[in-house]
XYZ file of C-alpha atoms in Angstrom:
299
model
C -65.588 7.159 -25.760
C -63.184 5.876 -22.986
C -59.525 5.726 -22.670
C -59.324 1.860 -22.272
C -56.957 -0.559 -23.981
C -57.877 -1.174 -27.350
C -60.202 -4.139 -28.377
C -59.528 -5.988 -31.227
C -63.066 -7.448 -31.546
C -66.026 -5.565 -32.402
C -69.566 -6.582 -32.946
C -71.486 -5.841 -36.381
C -70.893 -6.843 -39.930
C -67.571 -6.229 -41.621
C -69.538 -4.867 -44.656
C -70.401 -2.148 -45.801
C -66.592 -1.211 -45.299
C -65.891 2.377 -44.660
C -62.511 3.648 -45.842
C -60.274 6.273 -44.279
C -58.147 6.511 -41.165
C -57.939 10.205 -40.321
C -60.320 12.242 -38.681
C -60.940 15.844 -37.320
C -64.076 16.920 -36.116
C -66.290 17.812 -33.079
C -67.347 15.280 -30.485
C -71.092 14.437 -30.393
C -71.573 12.123 -27.613
C -69.237 10.525 -24.996
C -69.491 7.423 -22.878
C -70.588 7.538 -19.330
C -67.132 7.081 -17.773
C -65.394 9.618 -20.099
C -63.643 12.574 -18.231
C -61.027 13.638 -20.835
C -63.368 14.986 -23.259
C -67.017 16.354 -23.503
C -69.632 17.148 -26.334
C -68.464 20.004 -28.463
C -64.609 19.393 -27.989
C -62.751 19.834 -31.307
C -60.700 16.607 -31.671
C -58.536 14.679 -33.914
C -57.645 11.140 -34.276
C -56.537 8.005 -36.538
C -58.637 5.121 -36.302
C -56.925 1.632 -36.134
C -57.347 -0.761 -39.311
C -59.536 -3.275 -37.492
C -62.043 -0.686 -37.157
C -64.526 1.135 -39.619
C -63.147 4.041 -41.148
C -63.613 7.854 -41.178
C -65.022 8.815 -44.620
C -68.354 9.224 -42.988
C -70.484 12.143 -41.020
C -70.113 10.114 -37.845
C -67.000 8.283 -36.553
C -66.968 5.810 -33.304
C -63.482 6.107 -31.496
C -61.936 4.982 -28.419
C -60.924 7.647 -26.094
C -57.202 6.397 -26.203
C -57.241 7.119 -29.991
C -58.450 10.731 -29.695
C -56.678 13.919 -28.840
C -57.682 17.660 -28.787
C -57.127 19.131 -32.075
C -54.292 21.680 -32.526
C -55.819 25.168 -32.145
C -53.822 26.592 -35.008
C -55.229 24.402 -37.663
C -58.492 24.008 -39.295
C -60.335 20.700 -39.488
C -59.368 20.092 -43.025
C -55.694 20.719 -42.219
C -55.802 18.888 -38.963
C -57.413 15.758 -40.867
C -54.135 15.557 -43.058
C -52.031 14.700 -40.033
C -52.987 12.063 -37.604
C -52.273 8.744 -39.561
C -48.928 10.039 -41.103
C -47.702 11.626 -38.205
C -48.287 8.637 -35.863
C -46.863 6.307 -38.512
C -43.580 8.456 -38.344
C -43.863 8.911 -34.794
C -43.792 5.227 -34.292
C -40.935 4.600 -36.814
C -38.592 7.446 -35.571
C -39.304 7.720 -31.853
C -40.936 4.242 -30.654
C -39.092 2.039 -32.983
C -35.948 4.116 -33.963
C -35.332 5.674 -30.513
C -34.853 9.122 -31.634
C -36.141 12.154 -29.436
C -35.826 15.630 -28.804
C -33.051 15.058 -26.297
C -30.855 12.691 -28.665
C -31.464 13.956 -32.067
C -29.405 17.079 -32.225
C -26.833 16.798 -34.891
C -27.727 13.286 -36.223
C -27.825 12.571 -39.850
C -31.186 11.237 -40.877
C -31.720 9.895 -44.357
C -35.650 9.690 -45.594
C -36.805 7.823 -48.662
C -39.959 8.898 -50.043
C -39.617 12.305 -48.541
C -42.392 14.097 -50.450
C -45.370 11.832 -49.356
C -47.340 12.230 -46.198
C -45.153 10.488 -43.874
C -41.947 11.833 -45.310
C -43.025 15.500 -44.978
C -43.834 15.064 -41.320
C -40.726 13.123 -40.786
C -38.559 15.889 -42.051
C -40.347 18.432 -39.944
C -40.024 16.335 -36.822
C -36.432 15.772 -37.406
C -35.633 19.293 -37.946
C -37.692 20.345 -34.794
C -35.540 17.767 -32.800
C -32.297 19.283 -34.278
C -31.559 16.651 -36.776
C -29.719 16.902 -40.176
C -32.053 15.683 -42.850
C -31.153 14.410 -46.461
C -34.503 13.701 -48.451
C -34.823 11.597 -51.374
C -37.474 12.593 -53.799
C -38.040 13.650 -57.422
C -36.756 17.145 -58.630
C -40.209 18.474 -58.749
C -40.600 17.891 -55.054
C -37.349 19.357 -53.969
C -38.720 22.973 -53.403
C -41.409 21.424 -51.214
C -39.069 19.219 -48.931
C -36.482 22.292 -48.737
C -39.336 24.655 -47.445
C -40.030 21.884 -44.800
C -36.415 22.043 -43.745
C -34.555 19.293 -45.635
C -30.849 20.281 -45.595
C -29.806 18.131 -48.541
C -32.045 16.760 -51.413
C -31.354 13.907 -53.524
C -33.274 13.608 -56.957
C -33.813 9.791 -57.541
C -34.533 10.587 -61.283
C -31.267 12.341 -61.910
C -29.119 9.139 -61.478
C -28.188 6.069 -59.411
C -29.225 7.158 -55.716
C -26.478 4.846 -54.298
C -23.832 6.663 -56.347
C -24.884 9.974 -55.147
C -25.198 8.761 -51.470
C -21.530 7.836 -51.731
C -20.424 11.394 -51.878
C -22.130 12.172 -48.604
C -21.032 11.270 -44.800
C -22.660 8.330 -43.339
C -26.041 8.284 -41.572
C -27.138 7.751 -38.024
C -30.872 6.719 -38.997
C -32.635 5.782 -42.356
C -36.304 6.072 -42.806
C -37.546 3.882 -45.720
C -40.823 4.626 -47.085
C -40.193 3.009 -50.460
C -39.034 -0.421 -49.879
C -38.344 -2.782 -52.646
C -34.735 -2.741 -53.711
C -33.952 0.192 -51.512
C -33.705 -2.263 -48.641
C -31.027 -4.152 -50.194
C -28.300 -1.444 -50.285
C -29.438 1.475 -48.086
C -28.385 0.187 -44.900
C -24.761 0.166 -46.385
C -24.907 4.087 -45.618
C -25.201 3.717 -42.016
C -22.403 4.282 -39.430
C -21.356 1.006 -38.514
C -21.228 -0.191 -34.759
C -22.680 3.135 -33.603
C -26.096 2.430 -32.772
C -27.373 3.398 -36.163
C -30.750 2.264 -37.281
C -32.693 1.431 -40.414
C -36.374 1.377 -40.175
C -38.704 0.423 -43.059
C -42.360 0.808 -43.385
C -42.785 -1.472 -46.179
C -42.985 -4.887 -44.750
C -44.555 -8.371 -46.048
C -46.712 -8.652 -42.877
C -49.963 -8.197 -44.723
C -48.965 -10.222 -47.700
C -47.906 -13.181 -45.673
C -51.128 -13.071 -43.599
C -53.356 -12.954 -46.877
C -51.294 -15.758 -48.396
C -50.817 -18.093 -45.525
C -53.543 -17.229 -43.027
C -53.285 -15.254 -39.601
C -51.166 -17.955 -37.729
C -48.709 -19.102 -40.498
C -48.610 -15.583 -41.871
C -47.329 -13.983 -38.452
C -45.208 -17.032 -37.952
C -43.472 -16.566 -41.524
C -43.147 -12.778 -40.694
C -41.549 -13.276 -37.384
C -39.017 -15.626 -39.156
C -38.206 -12.850 -41.703
C -37.771 -9.863 -39.318
C -35.813 -12.160 -36.918
C -33.433 -13.382 -39.756
C -32.959 -9.743 -41.195
C -32.347 -8.215 -37.801
C -29.600 -10.832 -37.095
C -28.050 -10.347 -40.395
C -27.850 -6.669 -40.242
C -26.796 -6.809 -36.820
C -23.711 -8.764 -37.680
C -22.747 -6.011 -39.938
C -22.776 -3.329 -37.194
C -26.445 -1.836 -37.642
C -30.002 -2.173 -36.471
C -32.861 -3.272 -38.779
C -36.332 -2.660 -37.817
C -39.835 -2.728 -39.231
C -42.509 -0.117 -38.117
C -46.288 0.020 -38.400
C -48.905 2.926 -37.691
C -49.851 2.920 -34.061
C -52.959 4.661 -32.858
C -52.433 6.795 -29.752
C -54.239 9.788 -28.387
C -51.212 10.318 -26.041
C -48.749 10.602 -28.840
C -51.071 12.985 -30.742
C -51.158 15.190 -27.609
C -47.300 15.631 -28.017
C -47.675 16.233 -31.855
C -50.483 18.785 -30.969
C -47.897 20.865 -28.934
C -45.454 20.667 -31.879
C -47.952 21.825 -34.348
C -49.388 24.600 -32.135
C -45.608 25.963 -31.461
C -45.053 26.079 -35.241
C -42.739 23.418 -35.769
C -44.885 21.070 -37.782
C -47.350 22.290 -40.413
C -49.625 20.172 -42.412
C -48.979 19.592 -46.265
C -52.196 19.244 -47.924
C -51.813 18.678 -51.700
C -55.869 18.520 -52.658
C -59.222 18.596 -50.966
C -62.212 16.711 -52.255
C -65.780 16.758 -51.121
C -67.608 13.578 -50.084
C -69.436 13.199 -53.365
C -65.871 13.173 -55.016
C -64.388 10.179 -52.881
C -64.002 7.995 -55.980
C -61.634 10.764 -57.712
C -59.908 11.215 -54.519
C -58.837 7.177 -54.384
C -58.064 7.580 -58.144
C -55.608 10.266 -57.373
C -53.991 8.211 -54.751
C -53.642 5.118 -56.927
C -51.384 7.592 -59.233
C -48.845 7.764 -56.299
C -45.980 10.384 -56.320
C -48.011 12.311 -53.432
C -46.951 15.793 -52.322
C -48.405 15.695 -48.886
C -51.991 14.285 -48.097
C -55.204 14.399 -49.946
C -58.004 15.341 -47.615
C -61.796 14.435 -48.014
C -64.070 17.416 -46.501
C -67.116 15.283 -45.502
C -69.340 18.020 -44.405
C -67.940 21.137 -46.374
C -66.970 22.628 -43.113
C -63.235 24.158 -42.439
């Protein structure tokens, strides 16, 4: 392990493909030039998608992807956070421009608030002093309220847009749902105030699969550019966000966790032999936090 820039190319075959992005465990070996970590350190990380995954007894990671695990969490709890926390961190801080110094009093709207990214985003915004409106189903309302949501909208109880018309406009929208939501939700941002809509549902992978890498990236660039200009003319910012692996960001998230401002939301834990069941559960959707695979049955 070494804190070097990410390398997109790696040696070896693509198959067998190992799934999973999150990992929490103990360092077994380090590269010769590693000074940040040592064998025996308890760490956590989220591995980028161009590398083999983490549903395995051993995981190879670059030092810039790794951070010391929060001392207040077990490995099972810690393994539920890296991917979703870094995705929300990318969307809200790096792309959305929110931080602990400018978030106080801002009105935040989160679609898909009861999933892994949503439950972390709620807690992050409350830790930074924001006012959070969460959109989820009624059976998840108790969970998101416990996490700090100030207002909850049940998307099953009626038209969400009509319910939002009864509330003041927002400074920031995080969209974990996509689809038709993107067409009308930016209308609930404060115009000409720097308000931003960020979606995690993009056509990037679909374009690359359909058109190839070069044409797919070109089509994606045209799409995001067109949408950004269209919304800018209406007085709001439109952005896409993606998961970004970062050990340094996890260092900051560790501080938030150990200070009690962020807690993991684990819905269910499976053993390594139950991996097929775990993925079948994910396919059902309607998550309430994260599903964790305990590879070596050690907390």
